[in-house]
Amino acid sequence: QFAMPEDAIKYRQSALTVMGTHFARLGAMADGKIPYDAAAASADADVVLLVSRLPWHAFGPGTDKGRETAARPEIWQEQARFRERSEVLMAQVSDVLVPAARSGDLGQLKAAFGPTAQRCKACHDDFRRKR
């Protein structure tokens, strides 16, 4: 699908950046750092849902090199575990975060955000270099 490893790396980095930006907005609302806006929360969660499905196929063989990346070698050494983590995150987003954000209830968003953030953190802890 990607002509060069650099293309895959750029694609996944872009997807993860977009996902992180919209997820951070939800976190800022959940933490009271910005005013809660039910419509914005729903829209941000929808973006996270869509983009959470994009980056994983761009971690294919040979994409560990070719451009600066924070991806650790364990991604390619432990593919099954990495794939499982991505599937757990996608399920958490679709089954927990999105319904909470669409509910229009800040309490539900707060309750869903923390566990979803933990899913992100678990993958970062094992598969992402610290910057």
PDB file of C-alpha atoms in Angstrom:
ATOM      1  CA  GLN A   1       0.000   0.000   0.000  1.00  0.00           C
ATOM      2  CA  PHE A   2       2.883   2.366   0.657  1.00  0.00           C
ATOM      3  CA  ALA A   3       5.545   2.873  -2.011  1.00  0.00           C
ATOM      4  CA  MET A   4       8.280   3.536   0.522  1.00  0.00           C
ATOM      5  CA  PRO A   5       8.680   2.884   4.261  1.00  0.00           C
ATOM      6  CA  GLU A   6       8.870   6.658   4.743  1.00  0.00           C
ATOM      7  CA  ASP A   7       5.349   6.966   3.344  1.00  0.00           C
ATOM      8  CA  ALA A   8       3.970   4.515   5.898  1.00  0.00           C
ATOM      9  CA  ILE A   9       5.786   6.246   8.741  1.00  0.00           C
ATOM     10  CA  LYS A  10       4.522   9.669   7.694  1.00  0.00           C
ATOM     11  CA  TYR A  11       0.979   8.304   7.359  1.00  0.00           C
ATOM     12  CA  ARG A  12       0.896   6.704  10.795  1.00  0.00           C
ATOM     13  CA  GLN A  13       2.550   9.699  12.454  1.00  0.00           C
ATOM     14  CA  SER A  14      -0.033  11.989  10.872  1.00  0.00           C
ATOM     15  CA  ALA A  15      -2.933   9.787  11.954  1.00  0.00           C
ATOM     16  CA  LEU A  16      -1.621   9.520  15.505  1.00  0.00           C
ATOM     17  CA  THR A  17      -1.115  13.295  15.659  1.00  0.00           C
ATOM     18  CA  VAL A  18      -4.695  13.963  14.562  1.00  0.00           C
ATOM     19  CA  MET A  19      -6.018  11.370  17.011  1.00  0.00           C
ATOM     20  CA  GLY A  20      -3.951  12.839  19.837  1.00  0.00           C
ATOM     21  CA  THR A  21      -5.128  16.369  19.115  1.00  0.00           C
ATOM     22  CA  HIS A  22      -8.812  15.471  19.289  1.00  0.00           C
ATOM     23  CA  PHE A  23      -8.309  13.161  22.244  1.00  0.00           C
ATOM     24  CA  ALA A  24      -6.504  15.963  24.097  1.00  0.00           C
ATOM     25  CA  ARG A  25      -9.502  18.248  23.546  1.00  0.00           C
ATOM     26  CA  LEU A  26     -11.732  15.657  25.178  1.00  0.00           C
ATOM     27  CA  GLY A  27      -9.273  15.393  28.047  1.00  0.00           C
ATOM     28  CA  ALA A  28      -9.200  19.161  28.503  1.00  0.00           C
ATOM     29  CA  MET A  29     -12.997  19.165  28.808  1.00  0.00           C
ATOM     30  CA  ALA A  30     -13.002  16.177  31.149  1.00  0.00           C
ATOM     31  CA  ASP A  31     -10.369  17.857  33.340  1.00  0.00           C
ATOM     32  CA  GLY A  32     -12.154  21.217  33.364  1.00  0.00           C
ATOM     33  CA  LYS A  33      -9.277  22.980  31.580  1.00  0.00           C
ATOM     34  CA  ILE A  34     -11.633  24.202  28.886  1.00  0.00           C
ATOM     35  CA  PRO A  35     -15.413  24.641  29.056  1.00  0.00           C
ATOM     36  CA  TYR A  36     -17.463  21.560  28.344  1.00  0.00           C
ATOM     37  CA  ASP A  37     -19.166  21.707  24.958  1.00  0.00           C
ATOM     38  CA  ALA A  38     -21.332  18.674  24.243  1.00  0.00           C
ATOM     39  CA  ALA A  39     -21.351  19.185  20.473  1.00  0.00           C
ATOM     40  CA  ALA A  40     -17.577  19.635  20.329  1.00  0.00           C
ATOM     41  CA  ALA A  41     -17.043  16.587  22.544  1.00  0.00           C
ATOM     42  CA  SER A  42     -19.181  14.471  20.249  1.00  0.00           C
ATOM     43  CA  ALA A  43     -17.384  15.757  17.157  1.00  0.00           C
ATOM     44  CA  ASP A  44     -13.945  15.197  18.702  1.00  0.00           C
ATOM     45  CA  ALA A  45     -14.889  11.659  19.733  1.00  0.00           C
ATOM     46  CA  ASP A  46     -16.088  10.934  16.198  1.00  0.00           C
ATOM     47  CA  VAL A  47     -12.712  12.036  14.829  1.00  0.00           C
ATOM     48  CA  VAL A  48     -10.904   9.860  17.389  1.00  0.00           C
ATOM     49  CA  LEU A  49     -13.115   6.934  16.379  1.00  0.00           C
ATOM     50  CA  LEU A  50     -12.349   7.321  12.690  1.00  0.00           C
ATOM     51  CA  VAL A  51      -8.633   7.983  13.068  1.00  0.00           C
ATOM     52  CA  SER A  52      -8.121   5.257  15.685  1.00  0.00           C
ATOM     53  CA  ARG A  53      -8.591   2.738  12.875  1.00  0.00           C
ATOM     54  CA  LEU A  54      -6.003   4.223  10.520  1.00  0.00           C
ATOM     55  CA  PRO A  55      -2.410   3.975  11.760  1.00  0.00           C
ATOM     56  CA  TRP A  56      -2.023   0.271  12.541  1.00  0.00           C
ATOM     57  CA  HIS A  57      -1.541  -1.115   9.027  1.00  0.00           C
ATOM     58  CA  ALA A  58       1.268   1.422   8.530  1.00  0.00           C
ATOM     59  CA  PHE A  59       3.455  -0.499  11.022  1.00  0.00           C
ATOM     60  CA  GLY A  60       4.224  -3.180   8.441  1.00  0.00           C
ATOM     61  CA  PRO A  61       7.515  -4.955   7.802  1.00  0.00           C
ATOM     62  CA  GLY A  62      10.340  -2.580   6.948  1.00  0.00           C
ATOM     63  CA  THR A  63       8.635   0.473   8.398  1.00  0.00           C
ATOM     64  CA  ASP A  64      10.870   0.505  11.434  1.00  0.00           C
ATOM     65  CA  LYS A  65      13.400   2.521   9.427  1.00  0.00           C
ATOM     66  CA  GLY A  66      13.312   5.232   6.817  1.00  0.00           C
ATOM     67  CA  ARG A  67      12.307   8.292   8.833  1.00  0.00           C
ATOM     68  CA  GLU A  68      12.744   9.438  12.416  1.00  0.00           C
ATOM     69  CA  THR A  69      10.175   7.688  14.569  1.00  0.00           C
ATOM     70  CA  ALA A  70       9.347   7.101  18.206  1.00  0.00           C
ATOM     71  CA  ALA A  71       8.298   3.524  17.457  1.00  0.00           C
ATOM     72  CA  ARG A  72      10.245   0.964  19.467  1.00  0.00           C
ATOM     73  CA  PRO A  73      11.559  -2.289  17.935  1.00  0.00           C
ATOM     74  CA  GLU A  74       9.133  -4.230  20.139  1.00  0.00           C
ATOM     75  CA  ILE A  75       6.352  -3.311  17.684  1.00  0.00           C
ATOM     76  CA  TRP A  76       7.897  -5.592  15.077  1.00  0.00           C
ATOM     77  CA  GLN A  77       9.202  -8.149  17.585  1.00  0.00           C
ATOM     78  CA  GLU A  78       5.838  -8.517  19.337  1.00  0.00           C
ATOM     79  CA  GLN A  79       3.365  -7.993  16.498  1.00  0.00           C
ATOM     80  CA  ALA A  80       0.559 -10.030  18.088  1.00  0.00           C
ATOM     81  CA  ARG A  81       0.749  -8.060  21.323  1.00  0.00           C
ATOM     82  CA  PHE A  82       0.921  -4.757  19.443  1.00  0.00           C
ATOM     83  CA  ARG A  83      -2.071  -5.734  17.296  1.00  0.00           C
ATOM     84  CA  GLU A  84      -4.013  -6.754  20.411  1.00  0.00           C
ATOM     85  CA  ARG A  85      -3.302  -3.388  22.041  1.00  0.00           C
ATOM     86  CA  SER A  86      -4.549  -1.544  18.962  1.00  0.00           C
ATOM     87  CA  GLU A  87      -7.727  -3.640  18.880  1.00  0.00           C
ATOM     88  CA  VAL A  88      -8.374  -3.010  22.575  1.00  0.00           C
ATOM     89  CA  LEU A  89      -7.955   0.730  22.027  1.00  0.00           C
ATOM     90  CA  MET A  90     -10.316   0.737  19.045  1.00  0.00           C
ATOM     91  CA  ALA A  91     -12.941  -1.161  21.051  1.00  0.00           C
ATOM     92  CA  GLN A  92     -12.557   1.196  24.013  1.00  0.00           C
ATOM     93  CA  VAL A  93     -13.045   4.195  21.751  1.00  0.00           C
ATOM     94  CA  SER A  94     -16.070   2.797  19.915  1.00  0.00           C
ATOM     95  CA  ASP A  95     -17.794   1.099  22.857  1.00  0.00           C
ATOM     96  CA  VAL A  96     -17.011   3.481  25.721  1.00  0.00           C
ATOM     97  CA  LEU A  97     -15.599   6.862  24.716  1.00  0.00           C
ATOM     98  CA  VAL A  98     -17.860   7.671  21.765  1.00  0.00           C
ATOM     99  CA  PRO A  99     -21.151   6.807  23.504  1.00  0.00           C
ATOM    100  CA  ALA A 100     -20.081   8.842  26.534  1.00  0.00           C
ATOM    101  CA  ALA A 101     -19.119  11.831  24.391  1.00  0.00           C
ATOM    102  CA  ARG A 102     -22.358  11.613  22.423  1.00  0.00           C
ATOM    103  CA  SER A 103     -24.429  11.441  25.616  1.00  0.00           C
ATOM    104  CA  GLY A 104     -24.119  15.156  26.272  1.00  0.00           C
ATOM    105  CA  ASP A 105     -23.238  14.358  29.890  1.00  0.00           C
ATOM    106  CA  LEU A 106     -19.909  15.635  31.189  1.00  0.00           C
ATOM    107  CA  GLY A 107     -19.950  13.023  33.954  1.00  0.00           C
ATOM    108  CA  GLN A 108     -20.097  10.220  31.400  1.00  0.00           C
ATOM    109  CA  LEU A 109     -17.255  11.790  29.418  1.00  0.00           C
ATOM    110  CA  LYS A 110     -15.131  12.050  32.565  1.00  0.00           C
ATOM    111  CA  ALA A 111     -15.843   8.416  33.442  1.00  0.00           C
ATOM    112  CA  ALA A 112     -14.902   7.226  29.939  1.00  0.00           C
ATOM    113  CA  PHE A 113     -11.878   9.422  29.350  1.00  0.00           C
ATOM    114  CA  GLY A 114      -9.597   8.029  32.077  1.00  0.00           C
ATOM    115  CA  PRO A 115      -9.870   4.364  31.084  1.00  0.00           C
ATOM    116  CA  THR A 116      -9.423   5.272  27.426  1.00  0.00           C
ATOM    117  CA  ALA A 117      -6.342   7.328  28.246  1.00  0.00           C
ATOM    118  CA  GLN A 118      -4.972   4.315  30.126  1.00  0.00           C
ATOM    119  CA  ARG A 119      -5.337   2.226  26.942  1.00  0.00           C
ATOM    120  CA  CYS A 120      -3.267   4.810  25.068  1.00  0.00           C
ATOM    121  CA  LYS A 121      -0.688   4.957  27.842  1.00  0.00           C
ATOM    122  CA  ALA A 122      -0.302   1.176  27.999  1.00  0.00           C
ATOM    123  CA  CYS A 123       0.685   1.057  24.356  1.00  0.00           C
ATOM    124  CA  HIS A 124       2.969   4.084  24.676  1.00  0.00           C
ATOM    125  CA  ASP A 125       4.692   2.545  27.695  1.00  0.00           C
ATOM    126  CA  ASP A 126       5.530  -0.645  25.807  1.00  0.00           C
ATOM    127  CA  PHE A 127       5.900   0.470  22.218  1.00  0.00           C
ATOM    128  CA  ARG A 128       6.890   4.152  22.061  1.00  0.00           C
ATOM    129  CA  ARG A 129      10.237   5.745  22.822  1.00  0.00           C
ATOM    130  CA  LYS A 130      10.185   8.602  25.258  1.00  0.00           C
ATOM    131  CA  ARG A 131      10.854  11.936  23.626  1.00  0.00           C
TER     132      ARG A 131
END
